[in-house]
PDB file of C-alpha atoms in Angstrom:
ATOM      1  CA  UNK M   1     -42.310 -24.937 -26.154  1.00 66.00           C
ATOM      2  CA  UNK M   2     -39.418 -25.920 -23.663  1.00 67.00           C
ATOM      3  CA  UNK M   3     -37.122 -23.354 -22.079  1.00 67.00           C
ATOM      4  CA  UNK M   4     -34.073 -23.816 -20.398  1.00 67.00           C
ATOM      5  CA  UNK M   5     -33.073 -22.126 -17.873  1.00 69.00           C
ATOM      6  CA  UNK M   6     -29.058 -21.389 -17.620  1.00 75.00           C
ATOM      7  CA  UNK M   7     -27.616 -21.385 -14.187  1.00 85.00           C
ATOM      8  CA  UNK M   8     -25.014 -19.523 -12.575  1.00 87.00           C
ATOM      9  CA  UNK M   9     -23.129 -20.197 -10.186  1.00 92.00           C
ATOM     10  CA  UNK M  10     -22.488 -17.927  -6.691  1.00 93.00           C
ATOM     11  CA  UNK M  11     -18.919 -17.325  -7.839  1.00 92.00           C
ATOM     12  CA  UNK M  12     -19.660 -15.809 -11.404  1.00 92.00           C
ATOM     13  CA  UNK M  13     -23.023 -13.879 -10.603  1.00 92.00           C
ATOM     14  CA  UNK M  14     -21.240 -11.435 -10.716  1.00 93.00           C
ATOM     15  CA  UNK M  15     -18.471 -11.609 -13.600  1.00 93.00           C
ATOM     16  CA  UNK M  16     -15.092 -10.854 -12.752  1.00 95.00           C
ATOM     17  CA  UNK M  17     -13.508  -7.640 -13.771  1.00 96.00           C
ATOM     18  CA  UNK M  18     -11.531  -6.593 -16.968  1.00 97.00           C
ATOM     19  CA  UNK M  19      -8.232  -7.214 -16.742  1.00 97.00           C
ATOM     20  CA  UNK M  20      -7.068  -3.248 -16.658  1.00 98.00           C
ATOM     21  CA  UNK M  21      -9.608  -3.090 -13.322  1.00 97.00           C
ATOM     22  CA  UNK M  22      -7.983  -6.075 -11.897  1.00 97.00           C
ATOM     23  CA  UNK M  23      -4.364  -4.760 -12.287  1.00 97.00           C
ATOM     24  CA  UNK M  24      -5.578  -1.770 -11.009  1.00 97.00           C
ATOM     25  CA  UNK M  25      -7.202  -3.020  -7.788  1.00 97.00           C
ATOM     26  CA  UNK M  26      -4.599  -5.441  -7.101  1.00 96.00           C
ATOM     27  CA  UNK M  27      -1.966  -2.829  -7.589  1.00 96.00           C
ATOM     28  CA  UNK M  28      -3.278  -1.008  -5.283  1.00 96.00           C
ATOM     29  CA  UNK M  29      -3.897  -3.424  -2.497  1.00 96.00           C
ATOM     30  CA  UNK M  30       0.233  -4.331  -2.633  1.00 96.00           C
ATOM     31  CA  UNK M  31       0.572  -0.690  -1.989  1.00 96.00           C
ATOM     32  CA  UNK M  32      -1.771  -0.746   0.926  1.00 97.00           C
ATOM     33  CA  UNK M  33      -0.806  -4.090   2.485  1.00 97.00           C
ATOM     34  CA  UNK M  34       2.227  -6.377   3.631  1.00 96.00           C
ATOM     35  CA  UNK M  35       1.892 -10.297   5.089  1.00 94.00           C
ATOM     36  CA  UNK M  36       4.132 -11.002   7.512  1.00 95.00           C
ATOM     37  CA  UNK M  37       6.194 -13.165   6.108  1.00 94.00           C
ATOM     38  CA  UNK M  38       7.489 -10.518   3.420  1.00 95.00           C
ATOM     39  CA  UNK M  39       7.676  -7.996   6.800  1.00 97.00           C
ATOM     40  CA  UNK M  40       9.998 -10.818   8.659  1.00 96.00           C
ATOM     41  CA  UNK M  41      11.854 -11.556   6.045  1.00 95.00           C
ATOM     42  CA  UNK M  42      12.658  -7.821   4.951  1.00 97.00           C
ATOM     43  CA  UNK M  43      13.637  -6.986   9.521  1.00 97.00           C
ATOM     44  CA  UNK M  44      15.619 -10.434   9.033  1.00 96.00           C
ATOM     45  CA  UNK M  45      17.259  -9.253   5.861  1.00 96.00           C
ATOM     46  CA  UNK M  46      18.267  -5.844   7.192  1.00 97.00           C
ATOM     47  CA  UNK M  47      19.603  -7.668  10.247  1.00 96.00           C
ATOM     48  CA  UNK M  48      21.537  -9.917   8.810  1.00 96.00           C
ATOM     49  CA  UNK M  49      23.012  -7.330   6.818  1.00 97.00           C
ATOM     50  CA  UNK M  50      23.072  -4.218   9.416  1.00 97.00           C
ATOM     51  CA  UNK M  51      20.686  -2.179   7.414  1.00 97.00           C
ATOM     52  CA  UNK M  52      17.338  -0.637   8.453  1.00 96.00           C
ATOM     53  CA  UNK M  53      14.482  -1.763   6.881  1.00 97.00           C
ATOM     54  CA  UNK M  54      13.286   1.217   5.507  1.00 97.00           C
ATOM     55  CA  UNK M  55      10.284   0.998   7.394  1.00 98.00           C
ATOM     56  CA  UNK M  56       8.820   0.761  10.569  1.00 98.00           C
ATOM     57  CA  UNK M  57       6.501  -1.612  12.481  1.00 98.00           C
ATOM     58  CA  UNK M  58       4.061  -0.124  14.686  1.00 98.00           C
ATOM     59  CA  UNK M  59       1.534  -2.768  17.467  1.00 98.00           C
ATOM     60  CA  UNK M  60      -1.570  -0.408  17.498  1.00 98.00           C
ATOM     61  CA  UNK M  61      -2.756  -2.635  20.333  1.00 97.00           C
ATOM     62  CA  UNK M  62      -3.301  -2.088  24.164  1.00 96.00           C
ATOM     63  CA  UNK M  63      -0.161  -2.526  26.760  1.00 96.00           C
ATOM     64  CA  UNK M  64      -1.791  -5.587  28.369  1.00 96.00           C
ATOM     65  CA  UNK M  65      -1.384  -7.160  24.126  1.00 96.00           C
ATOM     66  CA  UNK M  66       1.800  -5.473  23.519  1.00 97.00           C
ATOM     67  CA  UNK M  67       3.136  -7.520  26.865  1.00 96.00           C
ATOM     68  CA  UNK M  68       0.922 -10.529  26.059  1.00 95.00           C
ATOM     69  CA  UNK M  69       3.715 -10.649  23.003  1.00 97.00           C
ATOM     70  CA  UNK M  70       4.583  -8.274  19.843  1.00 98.00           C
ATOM     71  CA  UNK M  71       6.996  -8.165  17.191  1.00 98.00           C
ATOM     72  CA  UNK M  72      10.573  -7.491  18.147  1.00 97.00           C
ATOM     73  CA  UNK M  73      11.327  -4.299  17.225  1.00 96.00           C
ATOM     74  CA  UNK M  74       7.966  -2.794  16.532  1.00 98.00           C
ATOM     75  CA  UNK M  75       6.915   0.597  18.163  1.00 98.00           C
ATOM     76  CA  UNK M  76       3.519   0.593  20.771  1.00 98.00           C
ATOM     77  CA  UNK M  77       1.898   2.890  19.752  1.00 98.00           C
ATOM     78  CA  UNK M  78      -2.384   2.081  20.546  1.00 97.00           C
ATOM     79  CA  UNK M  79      -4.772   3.674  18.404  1.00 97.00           C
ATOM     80  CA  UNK M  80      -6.082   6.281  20.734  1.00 96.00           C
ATOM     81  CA  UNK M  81      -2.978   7.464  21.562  1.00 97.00           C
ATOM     82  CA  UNK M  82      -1.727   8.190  17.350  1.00 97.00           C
ATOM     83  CA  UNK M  83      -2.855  11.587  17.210  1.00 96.00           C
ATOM     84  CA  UNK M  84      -1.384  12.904  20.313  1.00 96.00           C
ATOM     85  CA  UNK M  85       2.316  11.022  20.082  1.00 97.00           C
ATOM     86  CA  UNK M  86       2.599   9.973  17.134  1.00 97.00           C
ATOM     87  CA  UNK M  87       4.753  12.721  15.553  1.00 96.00           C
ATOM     88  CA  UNK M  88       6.811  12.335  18.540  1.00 96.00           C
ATOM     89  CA  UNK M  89       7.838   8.397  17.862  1.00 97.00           C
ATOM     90  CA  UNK M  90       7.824   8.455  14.112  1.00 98.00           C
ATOM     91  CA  UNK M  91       9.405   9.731  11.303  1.00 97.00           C
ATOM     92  CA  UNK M  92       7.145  10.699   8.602  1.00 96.00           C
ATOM     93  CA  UNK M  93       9.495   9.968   6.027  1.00 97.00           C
ATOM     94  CA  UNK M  94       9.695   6.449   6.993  1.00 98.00           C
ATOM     95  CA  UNK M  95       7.124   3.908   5.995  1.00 98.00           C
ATOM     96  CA  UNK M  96       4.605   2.650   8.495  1.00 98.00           C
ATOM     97  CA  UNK M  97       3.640  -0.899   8.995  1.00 98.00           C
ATOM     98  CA  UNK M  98       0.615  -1.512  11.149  1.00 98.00           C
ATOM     99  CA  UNK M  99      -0.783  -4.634  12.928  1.00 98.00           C
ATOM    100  CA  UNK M 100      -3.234  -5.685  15.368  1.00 97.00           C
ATOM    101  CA  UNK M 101      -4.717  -8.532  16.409  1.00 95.00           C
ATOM    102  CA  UNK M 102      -5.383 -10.488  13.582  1.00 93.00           C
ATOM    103  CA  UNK M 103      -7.406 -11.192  10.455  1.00 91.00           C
ATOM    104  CA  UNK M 104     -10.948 -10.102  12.377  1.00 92.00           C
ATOM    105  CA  UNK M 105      -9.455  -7.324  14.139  1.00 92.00           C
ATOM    106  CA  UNK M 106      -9.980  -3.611  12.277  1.00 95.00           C
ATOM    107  CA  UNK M 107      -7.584  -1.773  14.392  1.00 96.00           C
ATOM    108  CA  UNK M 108      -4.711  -1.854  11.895  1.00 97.00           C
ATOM    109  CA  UNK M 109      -6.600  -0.232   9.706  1.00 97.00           C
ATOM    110  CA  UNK M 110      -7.694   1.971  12.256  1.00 97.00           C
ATOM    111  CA  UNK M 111      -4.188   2.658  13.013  1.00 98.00           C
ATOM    112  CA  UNK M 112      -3.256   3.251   9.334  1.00 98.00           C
ATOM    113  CA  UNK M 113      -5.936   5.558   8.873  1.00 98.00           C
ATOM    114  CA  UNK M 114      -5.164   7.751  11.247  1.00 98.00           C
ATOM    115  CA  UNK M 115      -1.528   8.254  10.456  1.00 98.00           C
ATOM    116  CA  UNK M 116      -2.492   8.863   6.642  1.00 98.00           C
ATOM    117  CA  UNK M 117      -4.624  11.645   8.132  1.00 97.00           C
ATOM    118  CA  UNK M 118      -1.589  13.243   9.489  1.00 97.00           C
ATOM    119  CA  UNK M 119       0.479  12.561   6.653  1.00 97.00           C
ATOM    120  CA  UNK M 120       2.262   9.147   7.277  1.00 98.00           C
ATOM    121  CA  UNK M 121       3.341   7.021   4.767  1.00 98.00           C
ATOM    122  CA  UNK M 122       1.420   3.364   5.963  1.00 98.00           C
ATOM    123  CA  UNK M 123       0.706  -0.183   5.084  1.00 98.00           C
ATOM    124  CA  UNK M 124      -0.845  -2.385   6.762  1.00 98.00           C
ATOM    125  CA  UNK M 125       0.279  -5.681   7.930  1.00 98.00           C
ATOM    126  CA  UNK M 126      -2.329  -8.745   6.513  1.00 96.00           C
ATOM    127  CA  UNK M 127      -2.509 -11.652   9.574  1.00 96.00           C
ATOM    128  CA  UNK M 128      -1.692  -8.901  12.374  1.00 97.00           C
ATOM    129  CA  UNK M 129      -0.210 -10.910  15.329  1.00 98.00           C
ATOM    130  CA  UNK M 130      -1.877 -13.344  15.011  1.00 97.00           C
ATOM    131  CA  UNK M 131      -0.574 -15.009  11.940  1.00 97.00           C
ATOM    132  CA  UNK M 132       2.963 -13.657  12.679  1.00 97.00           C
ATOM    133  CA  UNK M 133       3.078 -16.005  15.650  1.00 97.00           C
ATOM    134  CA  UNK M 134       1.076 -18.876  13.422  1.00 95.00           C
ATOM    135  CA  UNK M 135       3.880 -18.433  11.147  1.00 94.00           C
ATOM    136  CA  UNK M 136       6.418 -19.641  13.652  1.00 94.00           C
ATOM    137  CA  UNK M 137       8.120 -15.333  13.652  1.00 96.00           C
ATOM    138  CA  UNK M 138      10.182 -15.158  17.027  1.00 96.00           C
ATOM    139  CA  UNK M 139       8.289 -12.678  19.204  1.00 97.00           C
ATOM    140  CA  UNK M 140       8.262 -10.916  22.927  1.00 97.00           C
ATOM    141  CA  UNK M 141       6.494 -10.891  25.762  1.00 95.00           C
ATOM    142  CA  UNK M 142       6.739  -9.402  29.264  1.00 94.00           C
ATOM    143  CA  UNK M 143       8.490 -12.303  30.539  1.00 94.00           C
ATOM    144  CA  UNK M 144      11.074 -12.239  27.295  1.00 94.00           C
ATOM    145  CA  UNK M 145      11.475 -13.983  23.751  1.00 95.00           C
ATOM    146  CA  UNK M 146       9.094 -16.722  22.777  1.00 93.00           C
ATOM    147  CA  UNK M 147       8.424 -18.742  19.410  1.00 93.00           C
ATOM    148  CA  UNK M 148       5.556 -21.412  18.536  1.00 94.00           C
ATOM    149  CA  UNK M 149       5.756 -24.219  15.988  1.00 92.00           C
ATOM    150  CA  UNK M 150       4.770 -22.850  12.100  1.00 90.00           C
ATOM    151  CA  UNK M 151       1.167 -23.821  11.751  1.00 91.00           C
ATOM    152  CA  UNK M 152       1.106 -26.021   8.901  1.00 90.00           C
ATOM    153  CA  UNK M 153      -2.227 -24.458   7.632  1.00 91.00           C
ATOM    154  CA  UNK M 154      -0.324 -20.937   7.187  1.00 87.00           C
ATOM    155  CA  UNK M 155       3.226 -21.385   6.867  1.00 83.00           C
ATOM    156  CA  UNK M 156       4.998 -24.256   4.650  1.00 81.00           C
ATOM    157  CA  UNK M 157       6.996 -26.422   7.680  1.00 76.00           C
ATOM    158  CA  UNK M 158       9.880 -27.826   5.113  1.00 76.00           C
ATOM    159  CA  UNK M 159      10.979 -24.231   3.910  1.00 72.00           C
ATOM    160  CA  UNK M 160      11.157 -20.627   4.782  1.00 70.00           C
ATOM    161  CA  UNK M 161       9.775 -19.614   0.917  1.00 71.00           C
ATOM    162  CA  UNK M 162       5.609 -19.938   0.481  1.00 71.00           C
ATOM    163  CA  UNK M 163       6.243 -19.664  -3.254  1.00 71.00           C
ATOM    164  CA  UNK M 164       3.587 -17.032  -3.198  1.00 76.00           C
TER     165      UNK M 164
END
């Protein structure tokens, strides 16, 4: 007697979900999250138009990042400091975007968390800094404006549209 054994592979060991749990999950990620291109494009957008956004971004980083470079227009506001100031320098009417770091950093989600707890609307910015600045986004520093180069291995080079 022969048996065969079926394989299978490290993606579908575990099979993906139904469709109605996939729209679900993903629906709610889009609520919880923002890249940074759709958060520059929206501040350039209202810019260009003299409109707010309808939302604003807040660095949850230390001073020495937030002067190391930050988007233009955010709000500093670190993490440790939310509870105590942040009724003070928001508006809880008005969405929240939060960013950090970048990709490994947690403290976006740190940040978002805590503002939910005292009753902040909140997203949270995918890429943090990090990929804002890899995505050739104008920023400040201390020392004034700077801008780096797209990266070609996050941001298209030939166009301002991913097609995403």
């Amino acid at each position: 007697m022969t048996t065969t054994t079926t394989r299978v592979n490290p993606v579908l060991r575990t099979p993906p979900a139904s469709p109605a749990a996939a729209v679900a999950h993903f629906s709610a990620s889009l609520a919880f999250h923002a890249d940074v291109s759709d958060v520059a494009s929206a501040l350039d957008t209202a810019a260009a138009e003299g409109v707010d956004p309808g939302f604003v971004v807040l660095d949850s980083r230390s001073t020495a990042s937030w002067d190391q470079g930050h988007v233009p227009g955010a709000v500093h506001l670190p993490t440790a400091l939310i509870a105590e100031r942040a009724e003070q320098l928001l508006d809880r009417s008005v969405p929240v975007v939060t960013y950090c770091w970048g990709p490994g950093c947690n403290g976006a989600t740190r940040a978002a968390l805590a503002l939910a707890e005292q009753g902040f609307l909140v997203k949270e910015m995918l890429g943090g800094f990090e990929y804002w600045v890899r995505e050739g986004f104008a920023y400040e520093t201390w020392e004034g404006d700077a801008r780096k180069a797209a990266d070609p291995l996050t941001a298209p080079v030939d166009s301002e549209d991913c097609g995403c």
